[in-house]
PDB file of C-alpha atoms in Angstrom:
ATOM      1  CA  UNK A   1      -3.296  -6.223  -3.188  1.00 76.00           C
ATOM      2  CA  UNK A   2      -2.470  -2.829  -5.069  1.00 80.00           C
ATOM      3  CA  UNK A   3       0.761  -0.927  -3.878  1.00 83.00           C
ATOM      4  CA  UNK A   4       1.543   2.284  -4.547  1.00 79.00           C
ATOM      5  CA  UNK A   5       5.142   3.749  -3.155  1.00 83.00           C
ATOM      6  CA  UNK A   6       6.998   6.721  -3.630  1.00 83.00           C
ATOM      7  CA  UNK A   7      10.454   7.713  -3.151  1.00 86.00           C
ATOM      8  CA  UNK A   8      12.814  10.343  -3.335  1.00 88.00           C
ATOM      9  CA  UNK A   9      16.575  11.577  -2.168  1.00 94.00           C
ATOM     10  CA  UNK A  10      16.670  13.510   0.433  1.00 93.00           C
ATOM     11  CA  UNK A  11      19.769  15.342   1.285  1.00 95.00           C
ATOM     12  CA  UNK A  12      20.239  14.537   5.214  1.00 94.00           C
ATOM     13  CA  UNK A  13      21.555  12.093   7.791  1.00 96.00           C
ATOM     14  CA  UNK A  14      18.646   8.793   7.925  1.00 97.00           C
ATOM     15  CA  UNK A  15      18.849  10.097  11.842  1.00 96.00           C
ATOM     16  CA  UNK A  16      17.007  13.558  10.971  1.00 93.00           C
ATOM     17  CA  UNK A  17      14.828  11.762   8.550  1.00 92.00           C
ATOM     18  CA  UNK A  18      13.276   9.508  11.043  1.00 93.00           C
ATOM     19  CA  UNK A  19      12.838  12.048  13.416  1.00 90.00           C
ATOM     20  CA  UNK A  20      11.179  14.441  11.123  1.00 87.00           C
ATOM     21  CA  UNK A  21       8.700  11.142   9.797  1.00 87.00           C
ATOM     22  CA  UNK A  22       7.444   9.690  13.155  1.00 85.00           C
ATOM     23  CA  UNK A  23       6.254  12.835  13.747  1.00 78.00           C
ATOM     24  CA  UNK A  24       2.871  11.744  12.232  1.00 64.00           C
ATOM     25  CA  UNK A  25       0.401  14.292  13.192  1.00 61.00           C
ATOM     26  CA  UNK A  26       2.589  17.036  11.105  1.00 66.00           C
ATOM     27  CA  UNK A  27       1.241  15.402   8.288  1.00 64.00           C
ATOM     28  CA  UNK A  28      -1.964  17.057   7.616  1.00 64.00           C
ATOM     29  CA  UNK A  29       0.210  20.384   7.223  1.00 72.00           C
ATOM     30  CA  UNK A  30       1.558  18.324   4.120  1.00 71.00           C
ATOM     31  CA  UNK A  31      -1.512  16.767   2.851  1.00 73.00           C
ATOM     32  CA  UNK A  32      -5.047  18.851   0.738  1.00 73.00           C
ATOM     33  CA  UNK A  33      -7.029  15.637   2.089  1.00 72.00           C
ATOM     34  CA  UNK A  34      -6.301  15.098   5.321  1.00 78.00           C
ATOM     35  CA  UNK A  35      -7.804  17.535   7.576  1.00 81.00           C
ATOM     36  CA  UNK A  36      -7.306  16.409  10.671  1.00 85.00           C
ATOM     37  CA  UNK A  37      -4.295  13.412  12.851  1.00 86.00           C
ATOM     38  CA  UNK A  38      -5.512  12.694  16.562  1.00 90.00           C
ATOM     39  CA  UNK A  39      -2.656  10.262  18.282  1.00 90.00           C
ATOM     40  CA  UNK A  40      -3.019   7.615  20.979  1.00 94.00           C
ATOM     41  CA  UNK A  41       0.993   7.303  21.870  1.00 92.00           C
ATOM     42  CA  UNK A  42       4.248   8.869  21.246  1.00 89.00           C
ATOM     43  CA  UNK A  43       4.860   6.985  17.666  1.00 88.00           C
ATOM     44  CA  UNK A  44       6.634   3.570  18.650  1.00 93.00           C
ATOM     45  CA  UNK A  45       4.854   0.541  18.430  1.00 96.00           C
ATOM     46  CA  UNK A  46       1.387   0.257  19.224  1.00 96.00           C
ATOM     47  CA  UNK A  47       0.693   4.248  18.930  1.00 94.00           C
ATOM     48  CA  UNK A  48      -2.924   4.555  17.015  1.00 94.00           C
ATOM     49  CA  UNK A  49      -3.489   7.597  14.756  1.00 90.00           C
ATOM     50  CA  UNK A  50      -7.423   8.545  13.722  1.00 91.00           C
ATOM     51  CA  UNK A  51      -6.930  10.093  10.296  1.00 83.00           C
ATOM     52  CA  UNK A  52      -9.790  12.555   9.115  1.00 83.00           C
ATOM     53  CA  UNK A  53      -9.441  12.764   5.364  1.00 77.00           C
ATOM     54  CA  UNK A  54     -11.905  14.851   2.615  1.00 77.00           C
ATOM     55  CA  UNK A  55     -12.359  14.728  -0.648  1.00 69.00           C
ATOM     56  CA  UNK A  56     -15.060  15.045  -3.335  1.00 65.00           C
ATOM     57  CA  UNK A  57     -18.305  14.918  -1.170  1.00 65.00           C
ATOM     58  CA  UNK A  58     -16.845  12.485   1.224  1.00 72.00           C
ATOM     59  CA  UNK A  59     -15.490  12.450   4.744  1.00 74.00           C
ATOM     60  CA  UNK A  60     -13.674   9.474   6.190  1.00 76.00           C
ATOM     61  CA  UNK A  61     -12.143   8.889   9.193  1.00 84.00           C
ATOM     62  CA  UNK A  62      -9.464   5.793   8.941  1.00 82.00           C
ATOM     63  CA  UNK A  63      -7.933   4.174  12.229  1.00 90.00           C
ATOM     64  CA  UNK A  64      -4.389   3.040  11.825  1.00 92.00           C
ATOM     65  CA  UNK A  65      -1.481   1.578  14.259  1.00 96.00           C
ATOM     66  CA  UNK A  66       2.064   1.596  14.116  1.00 96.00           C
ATOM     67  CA  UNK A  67       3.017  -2.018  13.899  1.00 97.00           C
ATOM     68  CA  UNK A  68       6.662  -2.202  14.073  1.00 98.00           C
ATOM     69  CA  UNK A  69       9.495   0.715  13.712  1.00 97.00           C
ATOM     70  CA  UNK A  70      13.177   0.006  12.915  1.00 97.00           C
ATOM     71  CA  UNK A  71      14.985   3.648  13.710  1.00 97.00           C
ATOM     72  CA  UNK A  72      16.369   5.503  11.369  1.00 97.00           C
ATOM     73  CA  UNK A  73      15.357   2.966   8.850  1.00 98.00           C
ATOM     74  CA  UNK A  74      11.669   2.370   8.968  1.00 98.00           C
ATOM     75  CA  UNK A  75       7.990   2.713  10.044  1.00 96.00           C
ATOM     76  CA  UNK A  76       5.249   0.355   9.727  1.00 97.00           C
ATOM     77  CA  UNK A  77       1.821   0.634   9.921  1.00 95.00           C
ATOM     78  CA  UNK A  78      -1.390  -0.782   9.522  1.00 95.00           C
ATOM     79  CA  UNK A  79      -5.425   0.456   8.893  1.00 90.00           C
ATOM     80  CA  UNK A  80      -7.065  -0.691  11.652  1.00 90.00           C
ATOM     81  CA  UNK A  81     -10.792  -0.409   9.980  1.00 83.00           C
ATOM     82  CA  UNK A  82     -12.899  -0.917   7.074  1.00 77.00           C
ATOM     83  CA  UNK A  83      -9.426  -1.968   4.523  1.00 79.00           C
ATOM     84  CA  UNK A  84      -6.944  -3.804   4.937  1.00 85.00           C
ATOM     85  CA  UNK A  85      -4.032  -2.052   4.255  1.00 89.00           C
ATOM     86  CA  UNK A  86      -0.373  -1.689   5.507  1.00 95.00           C
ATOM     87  CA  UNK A  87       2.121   1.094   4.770  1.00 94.00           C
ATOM     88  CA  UNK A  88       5.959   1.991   5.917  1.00 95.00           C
ATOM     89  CA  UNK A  89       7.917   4.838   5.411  1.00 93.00           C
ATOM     90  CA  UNK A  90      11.752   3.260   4.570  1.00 96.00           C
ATOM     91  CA  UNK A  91      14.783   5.735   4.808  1.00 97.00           C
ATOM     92  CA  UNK A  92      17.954   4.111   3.200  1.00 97.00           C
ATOM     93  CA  UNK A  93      21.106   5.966   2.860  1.00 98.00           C
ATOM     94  CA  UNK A  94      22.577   6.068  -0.476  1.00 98.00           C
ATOM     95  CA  UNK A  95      26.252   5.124  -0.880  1.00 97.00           C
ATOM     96  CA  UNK A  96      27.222   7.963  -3.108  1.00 97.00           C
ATOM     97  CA  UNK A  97      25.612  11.233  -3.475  1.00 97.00           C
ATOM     98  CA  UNK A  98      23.545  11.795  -6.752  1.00 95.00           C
ATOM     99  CA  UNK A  99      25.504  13.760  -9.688  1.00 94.00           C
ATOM    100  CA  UNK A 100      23.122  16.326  -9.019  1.00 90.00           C
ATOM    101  CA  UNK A 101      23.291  17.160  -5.271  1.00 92.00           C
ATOM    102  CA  UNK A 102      23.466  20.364  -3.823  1.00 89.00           C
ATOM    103  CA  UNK A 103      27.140  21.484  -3.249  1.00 91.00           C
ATOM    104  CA  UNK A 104      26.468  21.600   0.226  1.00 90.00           C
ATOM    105  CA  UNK A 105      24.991  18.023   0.326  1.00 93.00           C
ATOM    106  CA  UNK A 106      27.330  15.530   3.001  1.00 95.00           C
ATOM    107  CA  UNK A 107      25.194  12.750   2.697  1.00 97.00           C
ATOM    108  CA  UNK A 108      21.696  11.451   1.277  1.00 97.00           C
ATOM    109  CA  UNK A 109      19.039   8.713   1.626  1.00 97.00           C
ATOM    110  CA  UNK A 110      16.401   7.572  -0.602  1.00 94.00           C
ATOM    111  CA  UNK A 111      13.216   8.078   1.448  1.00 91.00           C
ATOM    112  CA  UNK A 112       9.940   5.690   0.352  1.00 90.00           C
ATOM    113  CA  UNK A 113       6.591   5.703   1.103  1.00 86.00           C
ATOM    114  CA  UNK A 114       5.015   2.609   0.512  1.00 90.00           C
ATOM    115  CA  UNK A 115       1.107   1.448   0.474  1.00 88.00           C
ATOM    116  CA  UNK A 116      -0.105  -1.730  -0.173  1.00 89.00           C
ATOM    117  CA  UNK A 117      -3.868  -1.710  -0.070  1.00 83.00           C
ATOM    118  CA  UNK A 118      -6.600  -4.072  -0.836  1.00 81.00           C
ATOM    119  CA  UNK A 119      -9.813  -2.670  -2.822  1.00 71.00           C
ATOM    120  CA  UNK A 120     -11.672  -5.301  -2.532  1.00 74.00           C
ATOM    121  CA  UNK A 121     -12.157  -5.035   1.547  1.00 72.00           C
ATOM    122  CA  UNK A 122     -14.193  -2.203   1.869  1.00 61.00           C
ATOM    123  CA  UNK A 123     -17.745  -2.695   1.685  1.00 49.00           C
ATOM    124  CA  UNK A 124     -20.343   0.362   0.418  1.00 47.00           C
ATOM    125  CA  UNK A 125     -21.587   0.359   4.145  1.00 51.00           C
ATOM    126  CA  UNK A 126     -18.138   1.309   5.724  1.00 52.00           C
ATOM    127  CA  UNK A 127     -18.437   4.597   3.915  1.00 55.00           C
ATOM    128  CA  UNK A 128     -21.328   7.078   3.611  1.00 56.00           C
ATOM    129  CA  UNK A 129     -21.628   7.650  -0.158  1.00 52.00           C
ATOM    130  CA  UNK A 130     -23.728   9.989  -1.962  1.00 53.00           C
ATOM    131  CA  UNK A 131     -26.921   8.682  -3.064  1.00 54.00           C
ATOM    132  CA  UNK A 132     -26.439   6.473  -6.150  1.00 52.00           C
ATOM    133  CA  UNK A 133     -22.754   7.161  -6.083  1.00 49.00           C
ATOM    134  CA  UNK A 134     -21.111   3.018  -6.398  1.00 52.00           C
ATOM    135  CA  UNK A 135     -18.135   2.230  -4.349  1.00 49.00           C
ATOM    136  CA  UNK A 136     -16.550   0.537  -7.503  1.00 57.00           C
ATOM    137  CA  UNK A 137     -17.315   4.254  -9.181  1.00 51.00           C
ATOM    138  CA  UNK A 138     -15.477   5.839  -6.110  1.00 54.00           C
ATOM    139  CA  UNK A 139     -12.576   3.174  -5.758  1.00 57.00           C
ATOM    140  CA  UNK A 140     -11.754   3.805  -9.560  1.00 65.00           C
ATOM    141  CA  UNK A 141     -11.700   7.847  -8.944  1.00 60.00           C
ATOM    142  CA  UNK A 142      -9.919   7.499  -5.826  1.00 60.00           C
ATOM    143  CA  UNK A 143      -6.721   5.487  -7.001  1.00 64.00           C
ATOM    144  CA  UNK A 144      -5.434   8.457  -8.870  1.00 68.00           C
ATOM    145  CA  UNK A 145      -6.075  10.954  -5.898  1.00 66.00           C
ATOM    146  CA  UNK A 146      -4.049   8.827  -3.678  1.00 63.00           C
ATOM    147  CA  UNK A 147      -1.286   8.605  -5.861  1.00 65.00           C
ATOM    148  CA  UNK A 148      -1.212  12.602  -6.470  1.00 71.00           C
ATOM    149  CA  UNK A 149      -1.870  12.854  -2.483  1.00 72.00           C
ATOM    150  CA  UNK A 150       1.393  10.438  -1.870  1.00 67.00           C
ATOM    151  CA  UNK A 151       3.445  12.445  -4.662  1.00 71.00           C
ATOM    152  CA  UNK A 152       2.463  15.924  -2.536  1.00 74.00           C
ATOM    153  CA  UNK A 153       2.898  14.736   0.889  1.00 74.00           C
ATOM    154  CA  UNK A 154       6.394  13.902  -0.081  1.00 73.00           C
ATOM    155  CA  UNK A 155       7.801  17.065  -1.676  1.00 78.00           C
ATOM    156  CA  UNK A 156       5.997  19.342   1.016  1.00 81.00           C
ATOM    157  CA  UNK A 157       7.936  16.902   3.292  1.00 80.00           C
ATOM    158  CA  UNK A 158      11.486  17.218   1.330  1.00 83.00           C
ATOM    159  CA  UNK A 159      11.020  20.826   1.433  1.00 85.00           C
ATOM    160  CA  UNK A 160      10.444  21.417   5.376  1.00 86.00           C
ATOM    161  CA  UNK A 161      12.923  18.613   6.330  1.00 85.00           C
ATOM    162  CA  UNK A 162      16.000  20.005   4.678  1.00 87.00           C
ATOM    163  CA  UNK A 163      14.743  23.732   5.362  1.00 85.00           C
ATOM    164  CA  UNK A 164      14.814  24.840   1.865  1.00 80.00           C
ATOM    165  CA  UNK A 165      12.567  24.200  -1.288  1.00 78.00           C
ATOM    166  CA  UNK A 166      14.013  22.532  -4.614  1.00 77.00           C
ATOM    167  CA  UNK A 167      12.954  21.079  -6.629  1.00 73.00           C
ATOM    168  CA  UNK A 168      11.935  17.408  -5.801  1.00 76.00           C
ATOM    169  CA  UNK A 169      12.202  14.449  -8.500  1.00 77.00           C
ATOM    170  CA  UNK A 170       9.637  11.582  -7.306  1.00 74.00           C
ATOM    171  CA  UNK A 171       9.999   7.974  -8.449  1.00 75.00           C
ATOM    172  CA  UNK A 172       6.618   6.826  -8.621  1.00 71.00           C
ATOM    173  CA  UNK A 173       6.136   2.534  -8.037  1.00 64.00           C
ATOM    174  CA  UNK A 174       2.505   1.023  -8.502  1.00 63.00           C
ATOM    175  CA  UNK A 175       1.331  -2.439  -9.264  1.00 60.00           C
ATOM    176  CA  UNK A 176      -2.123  -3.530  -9.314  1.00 62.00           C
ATOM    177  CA  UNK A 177      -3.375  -6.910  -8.120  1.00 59.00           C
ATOM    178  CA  UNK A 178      -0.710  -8.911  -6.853  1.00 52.00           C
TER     179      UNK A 178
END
């Protein structure tokens, strides 16, 4: 499995977080590559999400499911077709506020977004690639887009939740082949 997560401190109550994150179908506001979130529930367990995403000369549409959800602390997921894959957002509230939070800061969390994601499952006929275009050609182009995708979701995010931009630092986690 590869894993790629991203976090970053976000200046409100883990409450408002959640709120703001189960609101999946926001998300293509956030994202260059997703075009398009149809849901199937109202975000607990169960809820299925049919992600339209675009990139290069590809289109893909991925079927997830939210698995579990813990409020305010966490969402989990699962893709429901052609990978195997599960993701979570985790909100956990910091102690102490950073050194360098905004004066008017009363409390923070360290939001994550966290992907773990296994290459090897998708086969060349799942996807319609460009004539002699390789999957193993597309996988190794596509790891870096996801990571800059997961790195811009987030600070669009940060910015809309706590209703002002600044500027965002993101902690970026990957490991390869676990």
């Amino acid at each position: 499995m590869d894993e790629i997560a991203v976090s970053t401190v976000v200046y409100l109550p883990p409450e408002e977080i959640y709120d703001f994150l189960v609101d999946f179908p926001r998300y293509a506001d956030y994202s260059k590559h997703l075009r398009e979130v149809r849901r199937r529930g109202d975000g607990t367990p169960g809820t299925r999400y049919r992600l339209h995403f675009s990139w290069w000369r590809l289109n893909y549409t991925a079927e997830s499911r939210v698995t579990d959800v813990t409020p305010p602390n966490r969402i989990d997921w699962n893709i429901t077709k052609d990978i195997h894959a599960v993701g979570r957002w985790r909100v956990e509230e910091l102690d102490d506020l950073p050194a360098d939070a905004p004066a008017d800061a009363e409390t923070a969390c360290r939001v994550f977004f966290e992907v773990e994601y296994d290459p090897s499952t998708v086969s060349a006929g799942d996807i319609d690639l460009p004539r002699f275009v390789s999957l193993g050609w597309v996988i190794d182009r596509l790891k870096p887009v996801l990571q800059t995708e997961a790195e811009r979701i987030v600070e669009r995010i940060v910015a809309d939740i706590e209703g002002n931009p600044r500027q965002v630092e993101i902690t970026i986690h990957t490991q390869t082949g676990r």
